[in-house]
XYZ file of C-alpha atoms in Angstrom:
703
model
C 8.804 -17.686 -54.542
C 8.588 -20.607 -52.682
C 10.445 -18.838 -49.558
C 8.414 -16.254 -50.148
C 5.573 -18.279 -50.130
C 6.512 -19.895 -46.896
C 6.904 -16.666 -45.107
C 3.433 -15.516 -45.875
C 2.185 -18.906 -44.443
C 3.836 -18.449 -41.219
C 2.488 -14.953 -40.860
C -1.166 -16.229 -41.423
C -0.798 -18.961 -39.242
C 0.739 -16.849 -36.154
C -2.190 -14.099 -37.178
C -5.099 -16.186 -37.295
C -3.844 -17.783 -33.732
C -5.041 -14.295 -32.153
C -7.167 -12.900 -35.053
C -8.290 -12.860 -38.850
C -7.216 -11.688 -41.706
C -9.162 -9.343 -43.875
C -9.296 -8.804 -47.113
C -7.303 -6.022 -47.071
C -4.660 -8.303 -45.634
C -5.047 -6.621 -42.338
C -5.608 -8.455 -38.337
C -8.731 -8.371 -36.801
C -8.084 -8.912 -33.223
C -10.387 -11.140 -32.226
C -11.497 -10.280 -28.792
C -13.001 -13.248 -28.192
C -9.567 -15.659 -28.519
C -9.364 -17.684 -25.172
C -6.881 -16.938 -22.598
C -4.697 -19.950 -22.832
C -1.574 -17.806 -24.088
C -1.704 -15.375 -21.261
C -2.387 -17.966 -18.453
C 0.071 -20.595 -17.091
C -0.043 -23.920 -17.981
C -2.003 -25.734 -15.356
C -0.164 -28.327 -12.898
C -0.521 -31.286 -10.274
C -0.182 -27.570 -7.904
C -2.123 -25.446 -9.716
C -5.102 -27.190 -11.606
C -7.263 -25.985 -14.853
C -10.260 -25.563 -12.835
C -8.774 -22.709 -10.868
C -8.472 -24.940 -7.207
C -5.348 -26.031 -5.835
C -3.869 -29.083 -6.989
C -2.837 -31.904 -5.083
C 0.935 -31.523 -5.028
C -0.105 -27.758 -3.605
C 2.598 -26.620 -1.617
C 3.724 -23.429 0.565
C 6.015 -22.683 3.402
C 5.506 -22.060 6.727
C 7.401 -19.833 8.920
C 7.088 -19.244 12.701
C 8.376 -16.099 14.941
C 9.338 -15.482 18.478
C 9.840 -12.201 19.442
C 11.007 -9.577 21.825
C 9.946 -6.314 21.480
C 10.917 -2.990 23.534
C 9.204 0.399 22.441
C 11.532 2.832 24.001
C 9.019 5.942 23.993
C 11.492 8.518 25.095
C 13.890 8.312 22.440
C 11.064 6.828 19.805
C 12.793 3.962 18.885
C 12.147 -0.172 18.723
C 14.556 -2.969 19.541
C 14.107 -6.423 18.794
C 15.232 -9.835 18.566
C 13.523 -12.941 17.086
C 13.762 -16.509 16.280
C 12.707 -17.662 13.217
C 11.913 -21.357 12.129
C 11.454 -21.798 8.558
C 9.716 -25.210 7.260
C 10.868 -25.881 3.639
C 7.489 -27.532 2.638
C 8.273 -27.324 -1.374
C 9.577 -29.785 -3.345
C 12.757 -27.583 -3.877
C 16.198 -27.980 -2.357
C 17.003 -23.619 -0.744
C 20.336 -22.633 -1.726
C 19.396 -19.412 0.428
C 16.850 -17.750 2.526
C 15.468 -14.582 1.962
C 14.439 -11.912 4.110
C 12.545 -8.432 4.066
C 14.063 -5.774 5.377
C 10.858 -3.074 4.542
C 12.174 -0.547 7.083
C 15.221 0.252 5.043
C 13.553 1.995 2.800
C 13.594 4.855 5.614
C 17.904 4.197 6.024
C 19.671 7.492 5.289
C 21.324 5.572 2.205
C 18.105 4.192 1.008
C 17.089 4.936 -2.765
C 13.480 5.601 -3.038
C 13.503 9.090 -2.863
C 15.543 9.345 -6.290
C 13.172 6.889 -8.325
C 10.721 9.101 -8.343
C 11.452 12.953 -10.331
C 10.527 16.240 -8.749
C 10.477 19.622 -9.109
C 10.331 23.290 -7.376
C 7.109 24.227 -6.573
C 6.229 27.881 -6.872
C 4.452 27.872 -3.049
C 4.299 24.617 -0.413
C 3.403 24.317 2.779
C 6.099 24.605 5.642
C 5.184 20.982 6.415
C 5.781 19.520 2.930
C 8.943 21.965 2.779
C 10.387 20.173 5.832
C 9.456 16.924 4.364
C 10.978 17.336 0.872
C 13.878 18.966 1.887
C 14.694 18.236 5.515
C 18.069 19.624 6.843
C 19.337 16.321 7.768
C 17.905 13.250 6.487
C 15.605 10.739 9.040
C 17.739 7.426 9.201
C 14.706 4.642 10.017
C 16.593 1.711 8.352
C 17.113 -1.147 10.549
C 20.256 -1.446 12.280
C 21.227 -5.613 12.158
C 23.390 -6.394 14.797
C 23.438 -9.940 14.921
C 22.297 -12.397 12.587
C 23.196 -16.312 13.887
C 22.584 -19.636 13.847
C 20.402 -21.498 16.300
C 23.670 -22.212 18.504
C 24.645 -18.859 18.637
C 27.046 -19.094 15.463
C 27.740 -16.115 13.232
C 25.457 -16.402 10.113
C 26.665 -15.469 6.872
C 23.988 -13.014 5.294
C 24.440 -10.691 2.580
C 22.135 -7.144 2.695
C 20.856 -5.961 -0.779
C 18.595 -2.277 0.415
C 15.184 -3.824 1.680
C 16.553 -7.528 1.363
C 18.767 -9.482 3.137
C 20.105 -12.820 1.820
C 20.666 -15.840 4.172
C 23.657 -17.794 3.212
C 23.519 -20.954 3.995
C 26.615 -23.192 4.560
C 24.254 -26.190 3.076
C 21.067 -26.206 0.933
C 17.834 -26.444 3.085
C 16.560 -29.951 1.759
C 12.857 -30.531 0.817
C 10.661 -30.742 4.183
C 13.167 -29.969 6.380
C 13.332 -26.989 8.960
C 16.117 -24.041 9.685
C 15.803 -21.805 12.705
C 17.828 -18.864 13.290
C 18.143 -15.744 15.088
C 18.330 -11.731 14.032
C 18.741 -8.729 16.509
C 17.905 -5.373 15.052
C 16.953 -2.100 16.393
C 15.456 1.352 14.362
C 14.384 4.665 14.876
C 10.653 5.110 14.976
C 9.348 7.503 11.787
C 7.061 10.572 12.394
C 4.641 9.155 10.191
C 2.340 12.737 10.515
C 5.168 14.774 9.135
C 7.541 11.975 7.480
C 4.771 10.004 5.800
C 4.976 6.259 6.099
C 2.347 3.058 6.741
C 3.457 2.937 10.220
C 5.197 4.691 13.165
C 4.264 7.538 15.554
C 1.793 10.693 15.666
C 3.236 13.364 18.264
C 0.487 15.490 20.086
C 2.536 18.494 21.797
C 0.103 18.446 24.685
C 1.040 16.326 27.256
C 4.099 15.192 24.886
C 2.536 11.972 24.087
C 2.872 9.454 20.953
C 0.110 7.171 19.704
C 2.260 4.132 17.475
C 0.912 2.246 15.192
C 3.870 -0.101 14.548
C 4.236 -2.436 11.597
C 6.722 -3.984 9.105
C 8.904 -3.547 12.342
C 11.243 -6.723 12.045
C 12.913 -8.827 9.484
C 10.110 -10.923 7.328
C 10.525 -13.746 5.519
C 10.084 -13.690 2.085
C 7.147 -15.773 0.133
C 9.099 -18.948 -1.828
C 6.360 -20.843 -4.115
C 6.442 -22.287 -7.534
C 4.558 -19.620 -9.434
C 7.664 -16.988 -8.498
C 10.219 -18.747 -6.930
C 11.907 -15.960 -3.913
C 9.531 -12.870 -4.289
C 12.298 -10.812 -3.003
C 11.401 -7.912 -5.063
C 12.855 -4.650 -3.154
C 9.988 -2.304 -1.656
C 10.114 0.923 -3.153
C 7.238 1.977 -0.576
C 3.822 1.753 -2.567
C 3.301 -1.938 -3.649
C 2.585 -4.153 -0.621
C 3.611 -7.360 0.388
C 4.086 -10.630 0.362
C 4.090 -13.147 2.710
C 4.021 -16.796 4.483
C 1.269 -17.826 7.401
C 2.896 -18.872 10.605
C 2.597 -19.069 14.066
C 3.697 -16.169 16.424
C 4.658 -15.482 19.824
C 5.011 -12.130 20.544
C 6.433 -10.050 23.931
C 5.987 -6.318 23.565
C 7.305 -4.348 26.469
C 6.178 -0.897 26.987
C 5.057 1.854 29.397
C 3.139 0.675 32.091
C 0.591 3.248 31.637
C -0.042 2.489 28.001
C -3.141 0.431 26.387
C -2.275 -1.642 23.393
C -3.469 -4.198 20.562
C -1.793 -6.459 18.661
C -2.178 -9.748 16.367
C -2.859 -12.494 18.267
C -4.541 -13.919 21.465
C -3.420 -11.726 24.787
C -1.867 -14.464 27.015
C -1.820 -12.328 30.187
C -4.690 -10.051 30.524
C -4.587 -10.169 34.343
C -0.848 -8.448 34.282
C -1.952 -5.157 32.003
C -5.757 -4.868 32.642
C -7.146 -3.004 35.946
C -9.744 -5.359 37.357
C -12.653 -2.351 36.142
C -11.504 -3.014 32.974
C -11.188 -6.493 32.967
C -14.802 -6.810 33.910
C -15.680 -4.627 31.202
C -13.882 -6.528 28.388
C -15.997 -9.390 30.301
C -19.309 -7.621 29.723
C -18.170 -6.615 25.730
C -18.079 -10.581 25.333
C -22.044 -10.491 25.830
C -22.875 -7.195 24.037
C -23.747 -7.726 20.645
C -25.336 -5.000 19.883
C -23.150 -1.669 21.330
C -19.608 -1.281 22.194
C -18.967 -1.256 26.098
C -16.180 1.194 26.811
C -13.242 -0.501 28.715
C -11.093 2.566 28.723
C -13.120 5.416 28.757
C -12.253 9.266 27.399
C -12.121 10.433 31.226
C -9.525 7.874 32.475
C -7.273 7.981 28.913
C -7.538 11.494 29.689
C -6.341 11.520 33.146
C -3.791 8.584 32.338
C -2.224 11.193 29.483
C -1.665 13.975 31.728
C 1.668 11.843 33.544
C 4.499 9.572 32.244
C 4.910 6.153 33.705
C 8.809 5.195 34.610
C 7.749 1.797 34.459
C 7.309 -0.815 31.967
C 4.560 -3.760 31.333
C 5.090 -6.543 28.751
C 1.587 -7.563 26.843
C 2.471 -11.370 25.443
C 0.400 -12.765 22.546
C 0.307 -15.735 20.751
C -0.915 -15.722 17.171
C -1.876 -19.174 15.049
C -1.886 -18.991 11.269
C -1.368 -15.417 10.165
C 1.133 -14.134 7.615
C 2.341 -10.999 9.792
C 2.629 -8.701 12.631
C 1.378 -5.483 13.876
C 0.718 -3.784 17.021
C -0.895 0.092 18.291
C 0.104 1.236 22.084
C -0.371 4.794 23.806
C -1.263 5.953 26.570
C -3.813 8.480 24.939
C -5.917 5.369 24.193
C -9.699 5.233 24.565
C -10.972 1.781 24.144
C -13.830 -0.173 23.192
C -15.343 -3.327 22.178
C -18.800 -5.176 20.818
C -19.634 -9.360 20.223
C -20.076 -9.986 16.763
C -21.901 -13.242 15.790
C -20.586 -14.811 13.179
C -22.248 -17.986 12.274
C -22.498 -19.120 16.051
C -19.207 -18.167 17.139
C -18.240 -14.687 18.679
C -15.831 -12.551 17.459
C -14.543 -9.342 18.927
C -15.072 -5.799 17.144
C -12.776 -3.503 19.268
C -11.355 0.104 19.009
C -8.620 2.046 20.160
C -8.518 6.025 19.708
C -7.806 9.050 21.460
C -9.844 11.806 22.432
C -9.006 13.754 19.522
C -10.751 11.247 17.484
C -13.610 11.326 19.383
C -16.833 11.212 19.339
C -16.403 9.666 15.210
C -14.471 6.677 16.326
C -17.023 5.966 19.884
C -19.901 6.131 17.647
C -18.780 4.450 14.161
C -15.620 2.426 14.355
C -16.059 -0.459 16.477
C -19.611 -0.557 14.553
C -18.274 -0.506 10.893
C -15.568 -3.182 11.821
C -18.621 -5.314 13.214
C -20.442 -4.952 9.979
C -17.549 -6.119 8.098
C -16.991 -9.094 9.753
C -20.612 -9.807 9.182
C -20.862 -8.635 5.471
C -17.326 -10.327 4.250
C -18.194 -13.488 6.537
C -21.249 -13.595 4.496
C -20.184 -13.062 1.132
C -16.618 -15.828 1.943
C -16.036 -17.699 4.421
C -16.608 -17.098 8.381
C -13.725 -15.258 10.117
C -11.611 -17.169 11.518
C -10.073 -15.260 13.707
C -10.822 -13.957 17.498
C -11.070 -9.941 17.199
C -10.467 -7.307 14.355
C -9.133 -3.841 15.584
C -9.621 -0.323 14.522
C -7.198 1.756 15.744
C -6.847 5.802 15.403
C -4.013 5.970 13.206
C -4.762 8.687 10.741
C -4.003 6.502 7.606
C -5.427 3.535 6.267
C -3.323 0.390 6.490
C -3.963 -2.922 7.235
C -2.965 -6.320 8.846
C -4.245 -9.536 10.528
C -6.681 -8.711 13.343
C -5.990 -5.074 13.466
C -5.449 -2.106 10.986
C -4.986 2.198 11.325
C -7.293 4.127 9.915
C -7.962 7.871 9.622
C -11.222 9.786 10.902
C -11.419 12.847 13.508
C -14.383 15.341 13.811
C -14.634 18.324 11.163
C -16.537 20.858 12.804
C -15.765 23.918 15.175
C -18.306 22.409 17.774
C -16.051 18.851 17.975
C -18.497 17.662 15.984
C -18.365 15.915 12.804
C -19.393 16.196 8.984
C -21.407 13.635 6.983
C -18.560 13.582 4.579
C -16.246 13.043 7.427
C -18.119 10.489 8.791
C -18.388 8.623 5.236
C -14.849 9.073 4.634
C -14.072 7.172 8.183
C -16.588 4.434 7.896
C -15.392 3.761 4.170
C -11.789 3.422 5.031
C -12.309 1.309 8.413
C -14.566 -1.157 6.414
C -12.005 -1.614 3.592
C -8.907 -2.002 5.925
C -10.922 -4.155 8.734
C -11.671 -6.132 5.026
C -8.307 -6.563 4.596
C -8.475 -9.082 6.771
C -9.956 -11.197 4.016
C -8.073 -10.378 1.281
C -5.337 -10.671 1.326
C -4.684 -11.597 5.180
C -6.458 -14.826 4.721
C -6.435 -15.441 0.822
C -2.891 -14.475 0.231
C -2.142 -13.047 -2.684
C 1.039 -11.180 -3.519
C 0.554 -7.479 -3.266
C 3.715 -6.939 -4.692
C 2.841 -8.308 -8.017
C -0.450 -8.181 -8.351
C -1.914 -5.489 -6.169
C -5.552 -5.528 -7.944
C -5.714 -8.913 -6.135
C -6.334 -7.749 -2.917
C -7.100 -3.727 -3.053
C -9.591 -4.772 -6.110
C -11.148 -7.491 -5.205
C -11.367 -6.140 -1.435
C -13.167 -2.732 -2.871
C -15.812 -4.279 -4.472
C -16.485 -6.161 -0.834
C -16.191 -2.848 0.608
C -19.120 -1.557 -1.370
C -21.707 -4.446 -0.295
C -20.462 -3.447 3.374
C -20.738 -0.592 2.641
C -24.419 -0.739 1.359
C -25.281 -2.959 4.435
C -24.145 -0.392 6.946
C -26.090 2.302 5.263
C -28.059 1.518 2.582
C -27.345 5.456 1.069
C -23.754 5.251 1.521
C -22.300 7.407 -0.885
C -20.248 5.070 -2.684
C -16.753 6.596 -3.967
C -15.095 3.579 -5.966
C -17.124 0.595 -7.938
C -19.850 2.131 -9.386
C -19.748 1.819 -13.217
C -20.306 5.731 -13.762
C -17.120 6.773 -11.371
C -14.501 4.865 -13.488
C -15.431 6.592 -17.045
C -13.385 9.873 -16.659
C -10.502 7.746 -15.761
C -10.911 5.159 -18.176
C -11.238 8.291 -20.961
C -8.125 9.809 -19.979
C -5.019 10.221 -21.547
C -4.182 6.755 -23.024
C -0.438 7.441 -22.244
C -1.004 7.426 -18.637
C -3.192 4.410 -18.179
C -1.655 1.079 -17.596
C -3.875 -2.363 -17.721
C -5.242 -3.778 -14.597
C -2.463 -6.255 -15.185
C 0.542 -4.056 -14.263
C 2.654 -4.062 -11.223
C 1.601 -1.611 -9.073
C 5.004 0.374 -8.158
C 4.444 0.985 -12.223
C 1.148 2.300 -12.985
C -0.024 5.951 -13.202
C -3.103 6.160 -11.337
C -2.544 3.806 -8.801
C -5.952 3.878 -6.490
C -8.291 3.686 -9.868
C -5.927 1.411 -11.179
C -5.326 -1.052 -8.162
C -8.862 -0.451 -6.795
C -11.237 1.651 -8.796
C -11.411 -0.198 -12.157
C -10.881 -3.954 -10.729
C -13.542 -3.214 -8.310
C -16.050 -1.541 -10.778
C -15.223 -4.730 -13.336
C -16.314 -7.044 -10.311
C -19.687 -4.937 -10.107
C -20.398 -5.351 -13.585
C -19.801 -9.205 -13.363
C -22.194 -9.430 -10.735
C -24.801 -6.641 -11.398
C -25.078 -7.034 -15.312
C -23.087 -9.818 -16.817
C -23.468 -13.075 -14.560
C -25.878 -12.307 -12.164
C -25.684 -12.155 -8.049
C -26.491 -15.588 -8.007
C -23.776 -16.851 -9.999
C -21.087 -14.465 -9.727
C -22.187 -14.961 -5.638
C -21.202 -18.818 -5.664
C -17.730 -18.064 -7.716
C -16.370 -15.764 -5.625
C -17.398 -17.714 -2.913
C -16.106 -20.794 -4.111
C -13.007 -18.487 -4.994
C -12.390 -17.158 -1.617
C -12.422 -20.728 -0.002
C -10.729 -22.571 -1.942
C -7.743 -20.010 -1.624
C -7.851 -19.118 2.071
C -5.027 -19.772 4.087
C -3.378 -20.006 0.185
C -1.402 -17.929 -1.944
C -3.427 -17.388 -5.143
C -2.521 -16.281 -8.618
C -4.678 -13.987 -11.175
C -5.018 -17.373 -13.350
C -6.568 -19.237 -10.304
C -9.071 -16.590 -9.337
C -9.939 -16.113 -13.578
C -10.201 -20.110 -13.879
C -12.235 -20.340 -10.656
C -14.552 -17.661 -11.457
C -15.457 -19.537 -14.779
C -14.912 -23.060 -13.398
C -17.831 -22.225 -10.384
C -20.228 -20.216 -12.520
C -20.311 -22.109 -16.201
C -19.683 -18.926 -18.044
C -16.715 -18.187 -20.541
C -15.544 -14.654 -19.322
C -11.941 -14.962 -21.330
C -13.287 -11.867 -23.128
C -13.918 -10.205 -20.016
C -11.097 -10.603 -18.192
C -8.997 -10.119 -21.834
C -10.556 -6.539 -22.092
C -11.026 -5.132 -18.549
C -7.804 -6.426 -17.451
C -5.250 -6.762 -20.216
C -6.374 -3.560 -22.484
C -6.872 -0.225 -21.475
C -9.841 -0.244 -23.662
C -12.527 1.815 -23.356
C -16.634 0.721 -23.346
C -18.848 2.743 -26.065
C -21.331 1.192 -28.044
C -24.399 3.681 -29.237
C -27.177 3.061 -32.156
C -26.023 4.054 -35.244
C -29.114 3.798 -36.939
C -32.701 2.436 -37.319
C -34.909 1.022 -40.312
C -39.149 0.838 -40.133
C -40.794 -1.838 -41.743
C -44.294 -2.630 -42.163
C -45.488 -6.449 -43.280
C -47.856 -6.907 -46.458
C -49.586 -10.301 -46.532
C -48.978 -11.789 -49.621
C -50.238 -15.248 -49.319
C -47.852 -17.974 -48.880
C -45.494 -15.090 -48.224
C -44.938 -11.785 -46.187
C -43.184 -9.022 -47.534
C -41.599 -6.589 -45.490
C -41.579 -3.127 -46.433
C -39.555 -0.611 -45.166
C -41.552 2.644 -43.677
C -39.756 6.014 -44.705
C -41.811 8.094 -42.515
C -40.151 10.786 -40.328
C -39.140 9.338 -37.076
C -39.895 5.956 -35.200
C -43.800 5.904 -35.465
C -45.189 4.310 -38.296
C -47.586 5.607 -41.351
C -49.849 3.370 -40.870
C -51.309 0.854 -38.515
C -49.878 -2.170 -38.254
C -50.568 -5.609 -35.664
C -46.963 -6.062 -35.275
C -43.919 -2.908 -35.784
C -41.058 -4.475 -36.892
C -37.038 -2.075 -36.463
C -34.013 -2.949 -37.822
C -31.515 -1.031 -35.465
C -27.790 -1.210 -36.229
C -25.756 -0.774 -33.127
C -22.106 0.850 -33.298
C -19.194 -0.118 -30.646
C -16.736 2.606 -31.670
C -14.975 1.246 -28.439
C -12.577 -1.287 -27.787
C -14.588 -2.987 -25.012
C -16.581 -5.733 -25.412
C -19.443 -5.591 -23.728
C -23.637 -6.658 -23.446
C -26.053 -4.159 -25.210
C -28.435 -2.822 -23.175
C -31.561 -1.194 -24.944
C -34.536 0.688 -23.113
C -37.342 0.695 -25.872
C -39.684 3.793 -25.209
C -43.227 3.215 -26.765
C -45.806 6.036 -27.772
C -47.925 5.130 -24.874
C -45.076 5.839 -22.191
C -44.283 2.189 -21.249
C -40.755 1.222 -21.807
C -39.155 -2.707 -21.987
C -35.491 -3.053 -21.983
C -33.606 -5.815 -23.784
C -29.836 -7.057 -23.350
C -27.838 -8.991 -25.768
C -24.891 -11.096 -24.731
C -21.753 -9.603 -25.221
C -20.966 -12.007 -27.573
C -23.525 -10.565 -30.235
C -20.368 -8.763 -31.051
C -18.195 -12.518 -31.917
C -18.328 -11.652 -35.580
C -17.755 -8.459 -36.395
C -16.334 -5.764 -33.474
C -17.967 -2.572 -35.225
C -21.315 -3.004 -35.558
C -24.447 -5.432 -35.444
C -27.877 -5.225 -36.273
C -30.529 -6.388 -34.649
C -34.101 -7.148 -35.870
C -36.795 -6.457 -32.892
C -40.565 -6.952 -33.260
C -43.076 -5.396 -30.945
C -47.048 -5.060 -30.897
C -46.207 -1.252 -29.805
C -44.629 1.799 -31.719
C -41.466 2.872 -30.249
C -41.101 6.514 -29.427
C -37.250 6.548 -28.654
C -34.243 4.209 -27.792
C -31.929 4.042 -25.496
C -28.849 2.217 -24.910
C -27.153 1.800 -21.196
C -29.623 3.862 -19.712
C -28.839 2.748 -15.914
C -24.726 3.620 -16.169
C -24.393 -0.142 -15.999
C -21.254 -0.250 -18.585
C -18.898 2.499 -17.615
C -19.923 3.802 -21.085
C -17.671 6.921 -21.841
C -18.978 8.739 -24.960
C -23.185 9.136 -24.349
C -23.370 11.251 -27.676
C -24.474 8.497 -29.798
C -26.359 6.271 -26.899
C -29.896 7.816 -27.977
C -32.179 7.187 -31.078
C -33.581 10.211 -32.489
C -30.624 12.134 -31.240
C -31.756 15.213 -30.911
C -34.232 14.148 -27.908
C -31.344 13.440 -25.962
C -30.116 16.046 -24.843
C -31.761 16.218 -21.510
C -30.273 12.422 -20.990
C -26.531 13.729 -22.008
C -26.653 16.426 -19.655
C -27.445 13.639 -16.994
C -24.833 10.974 -17.930
C -22.212 13.997 -18.498
C -22.631 15.134 -15.165
C -22.286 12.060 -13.774
C -19.298 11.299 -15.342
C -17.949 14.740 -13.399
């Protein structure tokens, strides 16, 4: 019995650290339990306030690259010298390099991890992609890995990762230089898929190239993960170190090219006419200036240069590098004023994307820089390029976006216009998250996609106050959150391992931030906290704990209940009115007697100076959220009352509140403006029989 008692005592202690034991012996989970056990212990590198500590460190990686694009054989050849700065406190026995293109190697395991089945019917393009006669080999061909002096350097390739085997550990504070030479076959991203590659145009036999992940890149080493050397399976993106790049790119002489970094030799690659137009664009803050016109591009694309030219760039303090090149590209640009600093918004696009790109691409890029700078920090780079790449993918100072005219007359529908603007804003916005606020995309996809999707909403509404927002509004996430729970994962899940990647990593976290700003914290507190996080962690590597802690630290609001519910569970919002009692009062001298009024409806049998209602609210849903109530009075006027989420701290199922008014209530409605992503509206109104019209409306909004 003594042993049994000790066991029970241990059980009670363990249970009460998380929740409470009910009279029946069941654990009552406490939704307001702090996140201390879930978050890592603060230290001198990452503080309890969420900001970098006094001993915060991060590595630096510099690259010098010579790249040659073979347009005839659609092949890239490159050589690079990598200088790795070990700024950590640790001695490193080896280094890890990412070989992302090996996902496309002939022996890649990537196609083998996804189940598939035989469809009844499939398009020819998808058939050829799913059942190729010969598997495309787009993996890296590593020709040499050498020390600084040219001697062979031991290395081991493990699929999309390469380990550099050092002869002796790289000491803290030291640097290591080594060289890699390589080549690979460029994939046709329109037929074979991919985040980069080329698009082929049969007319005049031309290609548009959007090139990224094209060079062996160093992995991140930090005090959170150690080496971030998870394999690249194709979905979850990249963790990268900041550094300086010197890059020379050789392409056909007639190509127009855009890339990360400051162009060092404009007079060698632009015509005199184009140079004058570029200078004019630097003074045009209202409209884009066309630097290479469609007429000029159409003339150029009809023939192919046999000579080449080399574009030379230097990029400082960037985490990655990408470029786009084609003889088909039209080029326009305009200036953007970011608090007195001139930044260039630019676009490269083929005639197939005009006039949609000419009308909106550069303007959307400019708006993104303005809006994001307002809510985070001033954009620190000198340009942002949007490229007609027919995909959505982002890199420092350059991104690849879809959108081409879809009407028979060469024009474009509103649907296509808004889709193109949306993706452009989203991808240009990634310059802030994660290209500057440099989170680990491979592990925490939501930290860049979710935060960026939230910021995207603000930029879209700045671009067009009637912009049709696709993700972020609470009503838009209801279908996903109320779906099959066996196919829904918490936001705090690795991107490779979730079913609904878009809803999990983009939509739900964006919605969570929108609700925090609009409903829970208020704009002023939220905006200050979000800007504080952005500025604390620009050009650094934040973790989820750093975000959660900063948002609380800078606002003075305990949000652990919110992070736990929205980010660590798949619970849903469902709050309703369970019942209402009416009370009249009788003055009994020194006392006041409350007498329940049992007459039908919410009106009183007799007139009163004050009307007292005892309202019981229920919460069948697991998420803790504020109770937002709208009272409609008999005279037609309305009043809204919001009870903080903490009202549920003692009872997670139902609470009772007294509401007193000088006017009689006609009806009660929960969440009238669809602010909380309530998944079941059948219990949102009282009396219930008057809710049909509203229910139909909300159900329509859910769909």
